[in-house]
mmCIF file of C-alpha atoms in Angstrom:
data_model
loop_
_atom_site.group_PDB
_atom_site.id
_atom_site.type_symbol
_atom_site.label_atom_id
_atom_site.label_comp_id
_atom_site.label_asym_id
_atom_site.label_seq_id
_atom_site.Cartn_x
_atom_site.Cartn_y
_atom_site.Cartn_z
ATOM 1 C CA MET A 1 0.000 0.000 0.000
ATOM 2 C CA LYS A 2 1.342 3.450 -0.835
ATOM 3 C CA LYS A 3 2.153 5.535 2.248
ATOM 4 C CA ILE A 4 1.124 9.187 2.448
ATOM 5 C CA TYR A 5 3.579 11.628 4.027
ATOM 6 C CA THR A 6 3.063 15.199 5.043
ATOM 7 C CA LEU A 7 5.434 18.106 5.553
ATOM 8 C CA LEU A 8 3.888 19.388 8.747
ATOM 9 C CA LEU A 9 6.318 22.149 9.771
ATOM 10 C CA PHE A 10 8.778 24.523 8.137
ATOM 11 C CA LEU A 11 11.628 26.013 10.119
ATOM 12 C CA LEU A 12 13.442 28.558 7.967
ATOM 13 C CA CYS A 13 16.733 30.032 9.051
ATOM 14 C CA PHE A 14 18.582 32.106 6.461
ATOM 15 C CA SER A 15 22.160 33.244 6.562
ATOM 16 C CA GLY A 16 23.872 35.163 3.799
ATOM 17 C CA TYR A 17 27.543 35.441 3.087
ATOM 18 C CA ALA A 18 29.204 38.724 2.158
ATOM 19 C CA GLN A 19 31.219 36.976 -0.509
ATOM 20 C CA SER A 20 30.263 34.428 -3.133
ATOM 21 C CA PRO A 21 28.991 31.773 -3.042
ATOM 22 C CA GLU A 22 25.806 32.981 -1.356
ATOM 23 C CA LYS A 23 23.844 30.375 0.572
ATOM 24 C CA MET A 24 20.801 30.123 2.806
ATOM 25 C CA THR A 25 20.372 27.616 5.626
ATOM 26 C CA TYR A 26 17.057 25.713 5.487
ATOM 27 C CA GLN A 27 15.481 23.288 7.965
ATOM 28 C CA ALA A 28 12.235 21.308 7.916
ATOM 29 C CA VAL A 29 10.558 18.606 10.033
ATOM 30 C CA VAL A 30 9.029 15.708 8.077
ATOM 31 C CA ARG A 31 6.144 13.582 9.429
ATOM 32 C CA ASP A 32 3.928 10.920 7.903
ATOM 33 C CA ALA A 33 0.093 11.034 7.735
ATOM 34 C CA ASN A 34 -0.107 9.617 11.302
ATOM 35 C CA ASN A 35 1.970 12.601 12.564
ATOM 36 C CA THR A 36 4.913 10.247 13.196
ATOM 37 C CA LEU A 37 8.381 11.729 12.732
ATOM 38 C CA LEU A 38 10.442 10.290 9.858
ATOM 39 C CA ASN A 39 13.651 10.092 11.874
ATOM 40 C CA ASN A 40 17.038 8.839 10.653
ATOM 41 C CA GLN A 41 15.672 8.462 7.121
ATOM 42 C CA THR A 42 17.261 9.478 3.808
ATOM 43 C CA VAL A 43 14.959 11.776 1.831
ATOM 44 C CA GLY A 44 15.151 13.502 -1.552
ATOM 45 C CA VAL A 45 14.574 17.279 -1.449
ATOM 46 C CA LYS A 46 13.871 19.734 -4.276
ATOM 47 C CA ILE A 47 13.948 23.470 -3.491
ATOM 48 C CA SER A 48 12.531 26.098 -5.886
ATOM 49 C CA ILE A 49 12.632 29.918 -5.482
ATOM 50 C CA LEU A 50 9.448 31.433 -7.021
ATOM 51 C CA ARG A 51 8.985 35.118 -7.857
ATOM 52 C CA SER A 52 5.819 37.227 -7.241
ATOM 53 C CA ASN A 53 3.410 34.537 -5.877
ATOM 54 C CA ILE A 54 3.127 30.869 -4.861
ATOM 55 C CA THR A 55 2.564 29.838 -8.494
ATOM 56 C CA GLY A 56 5.098 32.308 -9.900
ATOM 57 C CA VAL A 57 8.051 31.683 -12.200
ATOM 58 C CA SER A 58 10.890 29.617 -10.747
ATOM 59 C CA VAL A 59 14.114 31.678 -10.801
ATOM 60 C CA TYR A 60 16.185 28.959 -9.157
ATOM 61 C CA SER A 61 15.851 25.257 -8.252
ATOM 62 C CA GLU A 62 18.149 22.574 -6.881
ATOM 63 C CA THR A 63 17.973 19.016 -5.484
ATOM 64 C CA GLN A 64 19.733 17.372 -2.541
ATOM 65 C CA ILE A 65 19.778 13.976 -0.783
ATOM 66 C CA ILE A 66 19.677 14.438 3.015
ATOM 67 C CA THR A 67 19.261 12.200 6.066
ATOM 68 C CA SER A 68 16.876 13.387 8.809
ATOM 69 C CA ASN A 69 18.036 13.346 12.419
ATOM 70 C CA LEU A 70 16.491 11.653 15.449
ATOM 71 C CA ASN A 71 13.762 14.327 15.567
ATOM 72 C CA GLY A 72 12.826 14.065 11.890
ATOM 73 C CA LEU A 73 14.692 17.331 11.135
ATOM 74 C CA VAL A 74 16.443 17.825 7.787
ATOM 75 C CA SER A 75 19.010 20.653 7.427
ATOM 76 C CA MET A 76 20.533 21.927 4.180
ATOM 77 C CA GLU A 77 22.173 24.964 2.608
ATOM 78 C CA ILE A 78 20.258 26.329 -0.369
ATOM 79 C CA GLY A 79 22.795 27.174 -3.038
ATOM 80 C CA SER A 80 24.977 24.105 -2.554
ATOM 81 C CA GLY A 81 22.760 21.440 -4.172
ATOM 82 C CA THR A 82 22.613 19.946 -7.668
ATOM 83 C CA THR A 83 21.335 22.640 -10.054
ATOM 84 C CA SER A 84 21.636 24.127 -13.518
ATOM 85 C CA ASP A 85 20.740 27.613 -12.211
ATOM 86 C CA ASN A 86 22.905 30.329 -10.592
ATOM 87 C CA PHE A 87 21.851 31.229 -7.065
ATOM 88 C CA SER A 88 24.004 34.366 -7.050
ATOM 89 C CA THR A 89 22.107 35.939 -9.969
ATOM 90 C CA ILE A 90 18.780 36.197 -8.082
ATOM 91 C CA ASP A 91 17.749 39.866 -7.803
ATOM 92 C CA TRP A 92 16.324 39.939 -4.289
ATOM 93 C CA SER A 93 15.220 43.577 -4.655
ATOM 94 C CA ILE A 94 12.341 42.775 -7.033
ATOM 95 C CA GLY A 95 10.424 40.328 -4.821
ATOM 96 C CA PRO A 96 8.338 39.116 -3.177
ATOM 97 C CA TYR A 97 9.855 35.638 -3.317
ATOM 98 C CA PHE A 98 8.418 32.280 -2.266
ATOM 99 C CA ILE A 99 10.217 29.049 -1.420
ATOM 100 C CA LYS A 100 8.668 25.801 -2.674
ATOM 101 C CA THR A 101 9.768 22.563 -0.976
ATOM 102 C CA GLU A 102 9.210 19.088 -2.448
ATOM 103 C CA ILE A 103 10.278 15.945 -0.578
ATOM 104 C CA ASP A 104 10.513 12.260 -1.549
ATOM 105 C CA PRO A 105 10.567 10.243 1.711
ATOM 106 C CA THR A 106 12.151 7.300 -0.140
ATOM 107 C CA GLY A 107 15.277 9.290 -1.064
ATOM 108 C CA GLY A 108 14.485 9.530 -4.798
ATOM 109 C CA GLU A 109 12.829 12.127 -6.996
ATOM 110 C CA SER A 110 9.192 11.011 -6.694
ATOM 111 C CA TYR A 111 8.184 14.023 -4.645
ATOM 112 C CA SER A 112 4.975 13.538 -2.651
ATOM 113 C CA ILE A 113 5.311 16.210 0.056
ATOM 114 C CA ILE A 114 4.910 19.749 -1.258
ATOM 115 C CA GLY A 115 4.788 23.044 0.639
ATOM 116 C CA THR A 116 5.153 26.687 -0.400
ATOM 117 C CA SER A 117 5.659 29.729 1.847
ATOM 118 C CA GLN A 118 6.708 33.351 1.374
ATOM 119 C CA LEU A 119 10.213 34.572 2.186
ATOM 120 C CA LEU A 120 9.308 37.454 4.486
ATOM 121 C CA SER A 121 12.941 38.607 4.811
ATOM 122 C CA VAL A 122 16.167 38.247 2.804
ATOM 123 C CA PRO A 123 19.663 38.183 4.359
ATOM 124 C CA PHE A 124 21.234 41.644 4.176
ATOM 125 C CA ALA A 125 24.308 40.472 2.276
ATOM 126 C CA LEU A 126 22.166 38.976 -0.496
ATOM 127 C CA TYR A 127 19.874 41.997 -0.735
ATOM 128 C CA ALA A 128 22.759 44.467 -0.710
ATOM 129 C CA LYS A 129 24.486 42.605 -3.504
ATOM 130 C CA SER A 130 21.411 42.693 -5.732
ATOM 131 C CA SER A 131 20.591 46.314 -4.911
ATOM 132 C CA GLY A 132 24.098 47.548 -5.780
ATOM 133 C CA SER A 133 24.707 49.485 -2.563
ATOM 134 C CA SER A 134 24.896 48.729 1.115
ATOM 135 C CA ILE A 135 24.162 52.358 2.061
ATOM 136 C CA PRO A 136 20.443 52.886 2.574
ATOM 137 C CA GLY A 137 18.824 55.800 0.747
ATOM 138 C CA PRO A 138 16.692 58.436 2.398
ATOM 139 C CA PRO A 139 13.442 57.065 3.788
ATOM 140 C CA GLY A 140 10.412 57.518 1.539
ATOM 141 C CA GLN A 141 6.972 58.618 2.582
ATOM 142 C CA ASN A 142 4.876 56.076 4.405
ATOM 143 C CA GLY A 143 2.580 54.226 2.037
ATOM 144 C CA VAL A 144 -1.066 53.465 2.658
ATOM 145 C CA ASP A 145 -1.534 50.507 4.980
ATOM 146 C CA GLY A 146 -2.315 47.362 3.032
ATOM 147 C CA VAL A 147 -5.213 45.064 3.728
ATOM 148 C CA ASP A 148 -4.550 42.605 6.515
ATOM 149 C CA GLY A 149 -3.428 39.280 5.134
ATOM 150 C CA ALA A 150 -5.258 36.068 5.856
ATOM 151 C CA ASP A 151 -4.349 34.275 9.051
ATOM 152 C CA GLY A 152 -1.621 31.722 8.594
ATOM 153 C CA THR A 153 -2.280 28.058 9.208
ATOM 154 C CA ASN A 154 -1.861 26.783 12.742
ATOM 155 C CA GLY A 155 1.482 25.283 13.543
ATOM 156 C CA VAL A 156 1.886 21.630 14.416
ATOM 157 C CA ASP A 157 0.952 20.694 17.973
ATOM 158 C CA GLY A 158 3.946 20.103 20.170
ATOM 159 C CA ALA A 159 4.686 16.705 21.606
ATOM 160 C CA ASP A 160 2.392 15.635 24.435
ATOM 161 C CA GLY A 161 3.828 16.149 27.880
ATOM 162 C CA ALA A 162 4.139 13.325 30.352
ATOM 163 C CA ASP A 163 0.880 12.189 31.919
ATOM 164 C CA GLY A 164 0.219 13.704 35.310
ATOM 165 C CA VAL A 165 -0.657 11.668 38.359
ATOM 166 C CA ASP A 166 -4.244 10.434 38.257
ATOM 167 C CA GLY A 167 -6.532 12.357 40.570
ATOM 168 C CA THR A 168 -8.844 10.610 42.987
ATOM 169 C CA ASN A 169 -12.102 9.390 41.511
ATOM 170 C CA GLY A 170 -15.043 11.711 41.983
ATOM 171 C CA VAL A 171 -18.351 10.617 43.432
ATOM 172 C CA ASP A 172 -20.559 8.802 40.915
ATOM 173 C CA GLY A 173 -23.296 11.018 39.541
ATOM 174 C CA ALA A 174 -26.943 10.085 39.821
ATOM 175 C CA ASP A 175 -28.227 7.712 37.158
ATOM 176 C CA GLY A 176 -30.026 9.455 34.314
ATOM 177 C CA THR A 177 -33.593 8.602 33.399
ATOM 178 C CA ASN A 178 -34.107 5.733 31.001
ATOM 179 C CA GLY A 179 -34.508 6.710 27.365
ATOM 180 C CA VAL A 180 -37.643 5.965 25.386
ATOM 181 C CA ASP A 181 -37.791 2.428 24.012
ATOM 182 C CA GLY A 182 -37.060 2.228 20.288
ATOM 183 C CA ILE A 183 -39.611 0.943 17.803
ATOM 184 C CA ASN A 184 -39.675 -2.856 17.490
ATOM 185 C CA GLY A 185 -38.487 -4.225 14.177
ATOM 186 C CA VAL A 186 -40.675 -6.294 11.905
ATOM 187 C CA ASP A 187 -40.971 -9.965 12.890
ATOM 188 C CA GLY A 188 -38.817 -12.198 10.739
ATOM 189 C CA VAL A 189 -40.225 -14.894 8.500
ATOM 190 C CA ASP A 190 -40.966 -18.169 10.306
ATOM 191 C CA GLY A 191 -38.185 -20.699 9.967
ATOM 192 C CA THR A 192 -38.709 -24.088 8.374
ATOM 193 C CA ASN A 193 -40.052 -26.903 10.561
ATOM 194 C CA GLY A 194 -37.436 -29.109 12.163
ATOM 195 C CA VAL A 195 -37.050 -32.786 11.382
ATOM 196 C CA ASP A 196 -39.612 -35.007 13.151
ATOM 197 C CA GLY A 197 -38.170 -36.953 16.051
ATOM 198 C CA ALA A 198 -37.996 -40.734 16.038
ATOM 199 C CA ASP A 199 -41.166 -42.598 17.031
ATOM 200 C CA GLY A 200 -41.275 -43.733 20.636
ATOM 201 C CA VAL A 201 -41.525 -47.351 21.679
ATOM 202 C CA ASP A 202 -45.066 -48.746 21.460
ATOM 203 C CA GLY A 203 -46.749 -49.171 24.836
ATOM 204 C CA ALA A 204 -48.015 -52.461 26.137
ATOM 205 C CA ILE A 205 -51.306 -53.656 24.654
ATOM 206 C CA GLY A 206 -54.194 -53.195 27.065
ATOM 207 C CA PRO A 207 -56.740 -55.887 27.865
ATOM 208 C CA PRO A 208 -59.515 -56.374 25.286
ATOM 209 C CA GLY A 209 -62.658 -54.353 25.901
ATOM 210 C CA SER A 210 -66.145 -55.776 25.920
ATOM 211 C CA ASP A 211 -67.843 -56.146 22.567
ATOM 212 C CA GLY A 212 -70.018 -53.213 21.595
ATOM 213 C CA GLN A 213 -73.275 -53.264 19.712
ATOM 214 C CA GLY A 214 -73.141 -53.468 15.962
ATOM 215 C CA GLY A 215 -73.266 -50.041 14.294
ATOM 216 C CA VAL A 216 -73.163 -48.293 10.981
ATOM 217 C CA SER A 217 -70.217 -46.073 10.058
ATOM 218 C CA LEU A 218 -70.362 -43.477 7.326
ATOM 219 C CA ALA A 219 -67.072 -41.899 6.346
ATOM 220 C CA GLY A 220 -65.803 -39.738 3.515
ATOM 221 C CA THR A 221 -66.536 -36.314 2.095
ATOM 222 C CA GLY A 222 -69.873 -34.879 1.048
ATOM 223 C CA ILE A 223 -71.972 -36.990 3.511
ATOM 224 C CA SER A 224 -75.592 -35.783 3.574
ATOM 225 C CA ILE A 225 -78.459 -37.047 5.742
ATOM 226 C CA SER A 226 -81.940 -35.658 5.104
ATOM 227 C CA GLY A 227 -85.526 -36.445 5.978
ATOM 228 C CA THR A 228 -87.100 -37.332 9.318
ATOM 229 C CA GLY A 229 -86.256 -40.159 11.646
ATOM 230 C CA ILE A 230 -84.011 -41.118 14.526
ATOM 231 C CA ILE A 231 -80.329 -42.042 14.456
ATOM 232 C CA THR A 232 -79.351 -43.884 17.615
ATOM 233 C CA ASP A 233 -76.041 -45.120 18.952
ATOM 234 C CA PRO A 234 -73.784 -46.688 17.974
ATOM 235 C CA TYR A 235 -74.179 -45.188 14.479
ATOM 236 C CA GLU A 236 -71.138 -43.046 13.578
ATOM 237 C CA ILE A 237 -71.006 -40.391 10.877
ATOM 238 C CA SER A 238 -67.634 -38.824 10.001
ATOM 239 C CA THR A 239 -66.268 -36.699 7.173
ATOM 240 C CA LEU A 240 -62.759 -35.689 6.074
ATOM 241 C CA LEU A 241 -61.849 -31.993 6.408
ATOM 242 C CA PRO A 242 -60.761 -30.318 3.148
ATOM 243 C CA THR A 243 -57.210 -29.014 2.789
ATOM 244 C CA TYR A 244 -56.255 -25.479 1.784
ATOM 245 C CA GLU A 245 -53.246 -23.686 0.278
ATOM 246 C CA LEU A 246 -51.315 -20.717 1.727
ATOM 247 C CA ASN A 247 -51.669 -17.333 -0.034
ATOM 248 C CA THR A 248 -54.934 -18.341 -1.719
ATOM 249 C CA PHE A 249 -58.447 -16.844 -1.677
ATOM 250 C CA TYR A 250 -61.304 -19.132 -0.580
ATOM 251 C CA ALA A 251 -64.868 -17.801 -0.661
ATOM 252 C CA ALA A 252 -65.898 -20.702 1.594
ATOM 253 C CA LEU A 253 -63.515 -19.373 4.267
ATOM 254 C CA GLY A 254 -64.529 -15.739 3.779
ATOM 255 C CA GLY A 255 -61.176 -14.370 2.593
ATOM 256 C CA TYR A 256 -57.461 -14.860 1.848
ATOM 257 C CA VAL A 257 -55.337 -17.495 3.669
ATOM 258 C CA ILE A 258 -52.231 -15.864 5.248
ATOM 259 C CA ASP A 259 -51.221 -18.692 7.629
ATOM 260 C CA ILE A 260 -51.801 -22.454 7.583
ATOM 261 C CA ASN A 261 -50.816 -25.528 9.579
ATOM 262 C CA SER A 262 -48.649 -28.247 8.104
ATOM 263 C CA ASP A 263 -51.704 -30.487 7.500
ATOM 264 C CA GLY A 264 -53.362 -27.767 5.373
ATOM 265 C CA LYS A 265 -56.643 -28.011 7.344
ATOM 266 C CA HIS A 266 -56.346 -25.155 9.846
ATOM 267 C CA GLY A 267 -54.969 -21.650 9.698
ATOM 268 C CA VAL A 268 -55.821 -17.933 9.547
ATOM 269 C CA VAL A 269 -57.849 -16.154 6.852
ATOM 270 C CA LEU A 270 -57.796 -12.384 6.177
ATOM 271 C CA ALA A 271 -60.962 -10.401 5.353
ATOM 272 C CA MET A 272 -60.952 -8.811 1.891
ATOM 273 C CA LYS A 273 -61.848 -5.264 2.997
ATOM 274 C CA ASP A 274 -61.294 -2.898 5.943
ATOM 275 C CA GLN A 275 -64.033 -2.849 8.585
ATOM 276 C CA GLY A 276 -63.546 0.814 9.429
ATOM 277 C CA TYR A 277 -61.326 3.455 11.046
ATOM 278 C CA ASP A 278 -61.736 3.812 14.818
ATOM 279 C CA ASN A 279 -60.074 3.446 18.215
ATOM 280 C CA TRP A 280 -58.967 0.081 19.623
ATOM 281 C CA TYR A 281 -61.896 -0.199 22.060
ATOM 282 C CA ASN A 282 -64.573 -0.034 19.330
ATOM 283 C CA ALA A 283 -62.802 -2.404 16.927
ATOM 284 C CA ASN A 284 -64.812 -5.544 17.822
ATOM 285 C CA ASN A 285 -68.126 -3.763 17.199
ATOM 286 C CA LEU A 286 -66.970 -3.005 13.653
ATOM 287 C CA LEU A 287 -65.474 -6.480 13.073
ATOM 288 C CA ASN A 288 -68.671 -8.388 13.930
ATOM 289 C CA ASN A 289 -71.047 -6.199 11.921
ATOM 290 C CA PRO A 290 -71.896 -8.088 8.680
ATOM 291 C CA ASP A 291 -72.502 -4.765 6.933
ATOM 292 C CA ASN A 292 -68.751 -4.066 7.228
ATOM 293 C CA HIS A 293 -67.821 -7.255 5.290
ATOM 294 C CA ASP A 294 -68.159 -8.371 1.694
ATOM 295 C CA THR A 295 -70.633 -11.130 0.755
ATOM 296 C CA ASP A 296 -68.226 -13.951 1.617
ATOM 297 C CA GLY A 297 -67.041 -12.441 4.897
ATOM 298 C CA ALA A 298 -70.588 -11.647 6.088
ATOM 299 C CA GLN A 299 -71.252 -15.405 6.481
ATOM 300 C CA PHE A 300 -69.074 -15.574 9.614
ATOM 301 C CA ARG A 301 -69.359 -14.111 13.129
ATOM 302 C CA ASP A 302 -65.959 -15.122 14.501
ATOM 303 C CA TRP A 303 -63.923 -12.269 13.026
ATOM 304 C CA ARG A 304 -61.337 -10.689 15.368
ATOM 305 C CA LEU A 305 -58.403 -8.243 15.397
ATOM 306 C CA PRO A 306 -55.114 -9.823 14.196
ATOM 307 C CA SER A 307 -52.302 -10.444 16.657
ATOM 308 C CA LYS A 308 -48.981 -8.610 16.333
ATOM 309 C CA ARG A 309 -47.535 -11.641 14.485
ATOM 310 C CA GLU A 310 -50.553 -11.906 12.177
ATOM 311 C CA LEU A 311 -50.214 -8.189 11.361
ATOM 312 C CA ASN A 312 -46.712 -8.938 10.111
ATOM 313 C CA LEU A 313 -48.079 -11.774 7.917
ATOM 314 C CA MET A 314 -50.601 -9.258 6.518
ATOM 315 C CA TYR A 315 -47.745 -6.835 5.781
ATOM 316 C CA LEU A 316 -45.801 -9.555 3.911
ATOM 317 C CA SER A 317 -48.958 -10.226 1.833
ATOM 318 C CA TYR A 318 -49.210 -6.461 1.194
ATOM 319 C CA LEU A 319 -45.640 -6.466 -0.160
ATOM 320 C CA ASN A 320 -46.289 -9.602 -2.273
ATOM 321 C CA GLY A 321 -48.851 -8.209 -4.730
ATOM 322 C CA ASN A 322 -51.404 -7.082 -2.080
ATOM 323 C CA PRO A 323 -54.134 -9.618 -3.054
ATOM 324 C CA ALA A 324 -56.365 -8.592 -0.102
ATOM 325 C CA SER A 325 -56.451 -4.868 -1.077
ATOM 326 C CA LEU A 326 -54.747 -3.571 2.075
ATOM 327 C CA VAL A 327 -53.839 0.140 2.104
ATOM 328 C CA GLY A 328 -50.535 1.824 2.911
ATOM 329 C CA ALA A 329 -51.833 3.073 6.269
ATOM 330 C CA THR A 330 -51.709 2.030 9.957
ATOM 331 C CA TYR A 331 -53.573 -1.075 11.262
ATOM 332 C CA TRP A 332 -54.518 -2.039 14.835
ATOM 333 C CA SER A 333 -53.534 -5.408 16.358
ATOM 334 C CA SER A 334 -55.147 -7.242 19.283
ATOM 335 C CA SER A 335 -51.783 -7.487 21.106
ATOM 336 C CA GLU A 336 -51.661 -5.177 24.126
ATOM 337 C CA PHE A 337 -48.495 -3.403 25.289
ATOM 338 C CA LYS A 338 -49.974 -2.315 28.626
ATOM 339 C CA TYR A 339 -53.484 -1.636 29.909
ATOM 340 C CA ASP A 340 -54.039 1.485 27.773
ATOM 341 C CA TYR A 341 -51.574 0.802 24.932
ATOM 342 C CA ALA A 342 -51.674 -1.728 22.062
ATOM 343 C CA TRP A 343 -49.453 -2.622 19.104
ATOM 344 C CA LEU A 344 -50.030 -1.412 15.553
ATOM 345 C CA HIS A 345 -48.227 -1.756 12.199
ATOM 346 C CA TYR A 346 -47.234 1.055 9.830
ATOM 347 C CA PHE A 347 -47.774 -0.472 6.371
ATOM 348 C CA PHE A 348 -46.175 2.550 4.694
ATOM 349 C CA SER A 349 -42.828 1.894 6.471
ATOM 350 C CA GLY A 350 -43.029 -1.712 7.748
ATOM 351 C CA GLN A 351 -42.425 -0.750 11.400
ATOM 352 C CA GLN A 352 -44.462 -1.743 14.462
ATOM 353 C CA ASP A 353 -45.083 0.471 17.488
ATOM 354 C CA ASP A 354 -47.268 0.747 20.595
ATOM 355 C CA VAL A 355 -49.692 3.679 21.021
ATOM 356 C CA ASN A 356 -52.608 4.707 23.229
ATOM 357 C CA LYS A 357 -55.779 2.748 22.466
ATOM 358 C CA VAL A 358 -57.903 5.901 22.119
ATOM 359 C CA ASN A 359 -56.225 6.830 18.817
ATOM 360 C CA PRO A 360 -58.160 5.935 15.626
ATOM 361 C CA PHE A 361 -56.496 3.700 12.993
ATOM 362 C CA ASN A 362 -57.522 1.264 10.240
ATOM 363 C CA ILE A 363 -59.215 -2.003 11.246
ATOM 364 C CA ARG A 364 -58.971 -5.261 9.234
ATOM 365 C CA ALA A 365 -60.363 -8.570 10.537
ATOM 366 C CA VAL A 366 -58.951 -12.107 10.574
ATOM 367 C CA ARG A 367 -60.500 -15.404 11.619
ATOM 368 C CA SER A 368 -59.184 -18.889 12.367
ATOM 369 C CA PHE A 369 -60.416 -21.984 10.557
#
């Protein structure tokens, strides 16, 4: 992975020489992106002197290979590096000048750390050489004050001092009040049934019972007995219950099957229309009024509010094509949270919550078969 390094601090110290060759001393501290000093490491440095502004023309550039010290500090003399320019020909009197620093932490020339700052002063010997005279002229009139420059960037934080001795622990504060309970998430889909356990050992055979009277047994589907007369024991009439499919409408059941047992004979059916919009307390009055049901649903009087789990099954049906014409609103459940609160389901968001029973919401009936 490529490391990212940052030049976090410039320390500039210039010194000019009255005679050629002119040089300036330059120091900088190099850190990586984690603010860790790059100590005792060979780095490649490129220095450029720019005229007028931070993107101005380079009047001089040089490169050097330097090793940082234990504190990550690199020191060099500008004017003594590898260059094709002439440091002594810089006219320091026609500034301002800026110094651009580029550093390759690997010691090559792939510079990844770049910083530019203005040279706010120039060594006297260098300035005097470029100006042609070391004797200052008469002072000119004071110019108009310039606009205040922008604040400079904050310097790098100094190293943390040693940790002080831990103070004694204060007295524990009083416990804060409990926060409001978050909204319960939607119930997950029921998992698949586990594997049936092995059959137990058959019990001992009991003693034979006494013989009963001869009787007639009628079994099967569609058994019908009509007319007048008397059927006396031990006649037995039985019929096989029909089986049903999940997620299917049955007029004979009064609605749409949203839950079913493994034998397909018992489950929960959902009414095909809402029975009204009212508070929780008045829900049963609306559920058991045939006028609030369609023709198929009006045949039954055992309609009830769905449980919290059954509300979630209704919501899954709503997401899967909505065959029972549910609406993207809020439906009551029969599940109580406390004496004056009950659970409901937001079909527009899929969340469940508990609210006061006096609030009005949509009512949709279910029944067991």
